[in-house]
Amino acid sequence: MTVRNVAIVGTGQTHHARRRKDVTQVGLAREAVTRALVDAGLTMDDIDSVVVCSGPVLFAAVNQPEKWLVDAIGARLKPVVRVTSGGGTGLAGALAAVNQIRGGFAERVLVVAYDKLSEGALQYSISTLYDPFWGREFAVGIMGFAAAYWRARMDNLGHTEEAAAMVSVKNHKNALLNPYAHVKKEISVEDVLNSRPLCWPIKLLDVPPISDGACAVVLASEDAAKSSPDPAWIRGMAYYSEAENVANRSMVQSEPLMIAAQRVYQQAGITNPRRQCDVVEVQEPYTCFELSYYEGLGLCPPGGAAQLIASGATQMDGDIPVNPSGGCMGANPIGATALIRLAEIAQQVRGRAGAHQIPDARVGLMQAGGGWANLRGVAVVSNTKG
Amino acid sequence: MATNTLNRVAVVASAQTLLRDAWTELQHVDLIASAVDSALRGSGLRMQDVDVIIDCGSDVLDGRSISNCGFLGAMGAHHKEESRVEEDGLFGAIYGTTKIASGSASVALIIAYSKPSESDVSAYYSTLTEPFYQRALGLDHLSAAGLMASQYLTMTDADEAALLHIAAESWRKVACNRWVELPEIPTSADIQASPRVADPLHRLQIARPVDGAVAVILATEQVAWRLTDRPVWVTGMGAAMDSHFLADRLPGELEAARAAGKMATKRAGITDITSIDLAEISASSAATEAMVVEALGFAAVGHAVDCYSENAAVSINPSGGALPADPIMATGLVRLHEASARLAGRLGDESATRAIVHGAGGLGMQNHCVFTLEV
């Protein structure tokens, strides 16, 4: 049987900031919702169902915050549910929304993702990810874990500190063009290499900021999308997991990412992502992850990421631009970042990306993930149904 | 052109662990693995056949961020599509059902669990409130239940005797439920003699938190007919969330439960509520149970107690419901397991053919979810 087509018909973001003192969490989310509805030319009356996404509740110390959000966005007496998946939650939520539409539960679904990280103890909260008996005594936050990953890839795949520094330089530069980004500074490879080591090989400029911010996306069925002048069609979307305690888990290539990418390319009819995709947005919690995603997404062969970034192919004017929005380097409200990546590629294929628009972008690819790098999702959108 | 042909979805297997005050000797992963293993065993399905896993649990109750991450192995989610719906398990079943209905998956495993014995239930509920107005009041599940019961008694014809009867019936019925470890079954007099913890409610009229896990397997029609000659079809689903602020909600009624119920019965094409044989309802207290019964249309407002008489058309909570055993986050999915087991004839009686299942989440049951089932 044919799976129903689903499109993104509106997106909205807040102007992200290190600390938004002027709004509450739900006020922040409401800003993004209002913008997405305006972008879609719709009101809350047109929305059948709402999916809320945010980081782990410890981040902002409100349990099940969608219960508070319902009034702020005018969703009372509608279906409202929260999907959580660490940093990838925005994409996991979008996938839940796509399924609600494909499964006949709703015609138009609003997905809203946000985090107000200025209100919680971030690395403390992340540390509680680990098993209370076996993991917590030596695990501190997520950085040591990420550094170990990178170190392994350095030896096996040549993901050097210089290559990662180029990712930071590129994304910082791109963020200068993004009106919603709050980190706006031009940096050099030397700046990154000389920045303060936090957990070697991770240095200060390999790390994205901590942000307050929200993003909202309106998804619609094919019928409901008819009123939209420029829908971005979901051509493929998947979100896969890897059990944390599998002894043979690869530290080198992300298996759930490769599975998700393979699945999505199959759905979207993509056989050569480097050639067939016009623009890519990835969620890079540290620079080294962007290198890893190049390989996991098949933009280059395993071990080819350092070469790819050095070649300039992933720059704004390259043949496969990655993170023209600046990615997480420009803003990183964790619970919202995955949905921001999806919104960004949707705006690209709709021709609405503004100053960081990639000319003639038709097919967009995005990646997001969460947990301890064990939850990985991929999506492809395009300006045609396929 | 969008096709409107959706796959029919059936509940093909389900299982739960024993629900008990405290599973001190088992961890979360043990409870989850036990429920999943029991659901698969004898179902004709193996873990390899499961396309997608949706799980429902609470980071706050688990004392762990992104707690699903730590439990993926126990769920069997390795290299599978998995998502956490941080709400009562029945909302997870909505996700699984849409996934199958859409044609994107053939078999979905829905898991819900909790170990409130390891947590502070009052803190779990009070941290649900926004931090500016309600949290400062110290509202929790007990005060919310008491306030809602007071409103119910004030606004409607119902009286305290009705609430006593409803609670006594729950405890009487749960005595036959082999999946709940029970203290001595209280009589109506015992209930009345239990401490009045949230005026007008006595302790034994308020849902008792228990530890446990439940797993439900959903499948396409094609798969279902290969596994059983009596598939339990999902005919309708609905959900609705009420206002966050208790004072903003309609006193004495559950508008969101009514909206969710209408959405589900409309989709199922059910016009006559008396065609439903049994209802499995999640409730925080005897009063909110009555309010759900009324919101679903089984009785006029204030008259739910009539559904608890011998000659009532519908059997309310034949399992005993949520008052004697409330595995927070799993309660609604346990109701789905109970109702589908009964419809499938797994409890030795094939007389029931239509059921309605209700789950809820939030302080004072802010969020509601309803399924209609049919064999």
CSV table of C-alpha atoms in Angstrom, one decimal, chain A residues 1-4 24 56-58 61-64 66-68 70-71 76-84 86 92 95-96 99-100 102-105 125 128-133 136 222 238-244 246 255 259 263 371-372 374-375, chain B residues 1-7 27 59-60 63-66 69-70 72-73 77-87 91 95 98-99 101-102 104 124 127-128 130-132 135 237 239-245 255-256 263 267 329 361-362 366-367:
chain,number,residue,atom,x,y,z
A,1,MET,CA,0.0,0.0,0.0
A,2,THR,CA,1.1,3.6,-0.7
A,3,VAL,CA,2.2,5.6,2.3
A,4,ARG,CA,0.5,9.0,2.4
A,24,THR,CA,9.2,31.8,30.4
A,56,PRO,CA,15.3,15.8,29.4
A,57,VAL,CA,13.1,17.4,32.0
A,58,LEU,CA,15.9,17.9,34.4
A,61,ALA,CA,13.2,21.4,36.1
A,62,VAL,CA,9.6,21.2,35.0
A,63,ASN,CA,8.3,17.7,34.7
A,64,GLN,CA,6.3,17.0,31.5
A,66,GLU,CA,3.8,20.2,27.6
A,67,LYS,CA,1.2,20.2,30.4
A,68,TRP,CA,2.1,23.9,31.0
A,70,VAL,CA,-0.9,23.7,26.3
A,71,ASP,CA,-2.5,27.0,27.5
A,76,ARG,CA,-6.6,23.1,25.0
A,77,LEU,CA,-8.8,20.1,24.3
A,78,LYS,CA,-6.6,19.0,21.3
A,79,PRO,CA,-4.4,15.9,21.4
A,80,VAL,CA,-1.0,17.0,22.9
A,81,VAL,CA,1.8,14.6,23.6
A,82,ARG,CA,5.5,14.9,24.3
A,83,VAL,CA,8.1,12.8,22.5
A,84,THR,CA,11.6,12.8,24.1
A,86,GLY,CA,17.6,13.6,24.2
A,92,ALA,CA,11.7,12.0,16.9
A,95,LEU,CA,8.5,11.5,12.9
A,96,ALA,CA,5.7,11.0,15.4
A,99,ASN,CA,3.0,9.0,11.5
A,100,GLN,CA,-0.1,10.7,13.0
A,102,ARG,CA,0.0,9.1,7.6
A,103,GLY,CA,-2.0,7.0,10.0
A,104,GLY,CA,-5.1,9.1,9.6
A,105,PHE,CA,-5.1,10.5,13.2
A,125,SER,CA,21.4,16.7,34.1
A,128,THR,CA,22.2,11.4,35.2
A,129,LEU,CA,21.9,9.6,31.8
A,130,TYR,CA,24.3,7.0,33.0
A,131,ASP,CA,23.4,3.8,34.8
A,132,PRO,CA,23.3,4.6,38.6
A,133,PHE,CA,25.2,1.4,39.4
A,136,ARG,CA,27.8,7.3,37.1
A,222,GLU,CA,-1.3,16.0,0.9
A,238,ALA,CA,13.7,7.5,10.2
A,239,TYR,CA,15.0,7.4,13.7
A,240,TYR,CA,17.0,4.4,14.9
A,241,SER,CA,18.5,3.3,18.2
A,242,GLU,CA,21.5,1.3,19.4
A,243,ALA,CA,21.3,-0.5,22.7
A,244,GLU,CA,23.9,1.0,25.0
A,246,VAL,CA,26.0,-4.1,23.3
A,255,GLU,CA,25.5,2.0,13.1
A,259,ILE,CA,20.8,2.2,9.2
A,263,ARG,CA,16.3,3.5,5.2
A,371,GLY,CA,21.2,10.0,24.0
A,372,TRP,CA,24.9,8.9,24.3
A,374,ASN,CA,23.1,6.0,20.2
A,375,LEU,CA,19.9,7.5,18.9
B,1,MET,CA,-3.8,12.0,-4.6
B,2,ALA,CA,-3.7,10.9,-1.0
B,3,THR,CA,-5.0,7.5,-0.4
B,4,ASN,CA,-7.4,7.2,2.5
B,5,THR,CA,-7.0,3.5,2.8
B,6,LEU,CA,-5.4,2.8,6.1
B,7,ASN,CA,-4.3,-0.6,7.4
B,27,GLN,CA,15.5,-3.4,38.4
B,59,ASP,CA,12.7,10.4,33.6
B,60,VAL,CA,11.6,11.9,36.9
B,63,GLY,CA,15.7,9.4,38.4
B,64,ARG,CA,17.5,9.4,35.1
B,65,SER,CA,17.7,11.6,32.1
B,66,ILE,CA,16.7,10.1,28.7
B,69,CYS,CA,18.6,5.1,26.6
B,70,GLY,CA,19.5,2.8,29.5
B,72,LEU,CA,16.9,-0.1,25.0
B,73,GLY,CA,18.6,-3.5,25.4
B,77,ALA,CA,15.3,-2.0,20.6
B,78,HIS,CA,18.9,-2.5,19.3
B,79,HIS,CA,19.1,-1.3,15.7
B,80,LYS,CA,15.3,-0.7,15.7
B,81,GLU,CA,13.2,2.4,15.3
B,82,GLU,CA,12.4,3.5,18.8
B,83,SER,CA,10.8,6.5,20.4
B,84,ARG,CA,9.9,7.6,23.9
B,85,VAL,CA,6.5,9.1,24.5
B,86,GLU,CA,6.8,10.6,28.0
B,87,GLU,CA,3.2,10.1,28.9
B,91,PHE,CA,-0.5,7.5,24.3
B,95,TYR,CA,1.9,6.2,18.1
B,98,THR,CA,-0.7,5.3,13.5
B,99,LYS,CA,2.6,3.8,12.4
B,101,ALA,CA,-2.2,2.1,10.0
B,102,SER,CA,0.0,4.2,7.7
B,104,SER,CA,5.1,2.1,7.6
B,124,TYR,CA,6.7,13.6,40.7
B,127,THR,CA,7.0,19.1,39.7
B,128,LEU,CA,4.4,18.8,37.0
B,130,GLU,CA,4.5,25.4,36.4
B,131,PRO,CA,6.9,27.0,38.9
B,132,PHE,CA,5.2,30.4,39.3
B,135,ARG,CA,3.9,24.9,42.4
B,237,MET,CA,-8.6,6.6,19.1
B,239,ALA,CA,-6.8,12.3,22.9
B,240,ALA,CA,-7.3,15.7,24.4
B,241,MET,CA,-5.4,17.8,27.0
B,242,ASP,CA,-7.2,20.1,29.4
B,243,SER,CA,-5.9,23.4,30.7
B,244,HIS,CA,-2.9,23.2,33.0
B,245,PHE,CA,-4.4,25.3,35.8
B,255,GLU,CA,-14.0,18.0,29.5
B,256,ALA,CA,-10.8,16.5,28.0
B,263,MET,CA,-13.0,11.6,19.0
B,267,ARG,CA,-13.8,7.4,14.4
B,329,MET,CA,2.9,5.9,33.2
B,361,GLY,CA,-1.7,11.7,32.6
B,362,GLY,CA,-0.8,14.9,34.4
B,366,GLN,CA,-5.0,16.9,32.7
B,367,ASN,CA,-4.4,14.6,29.6
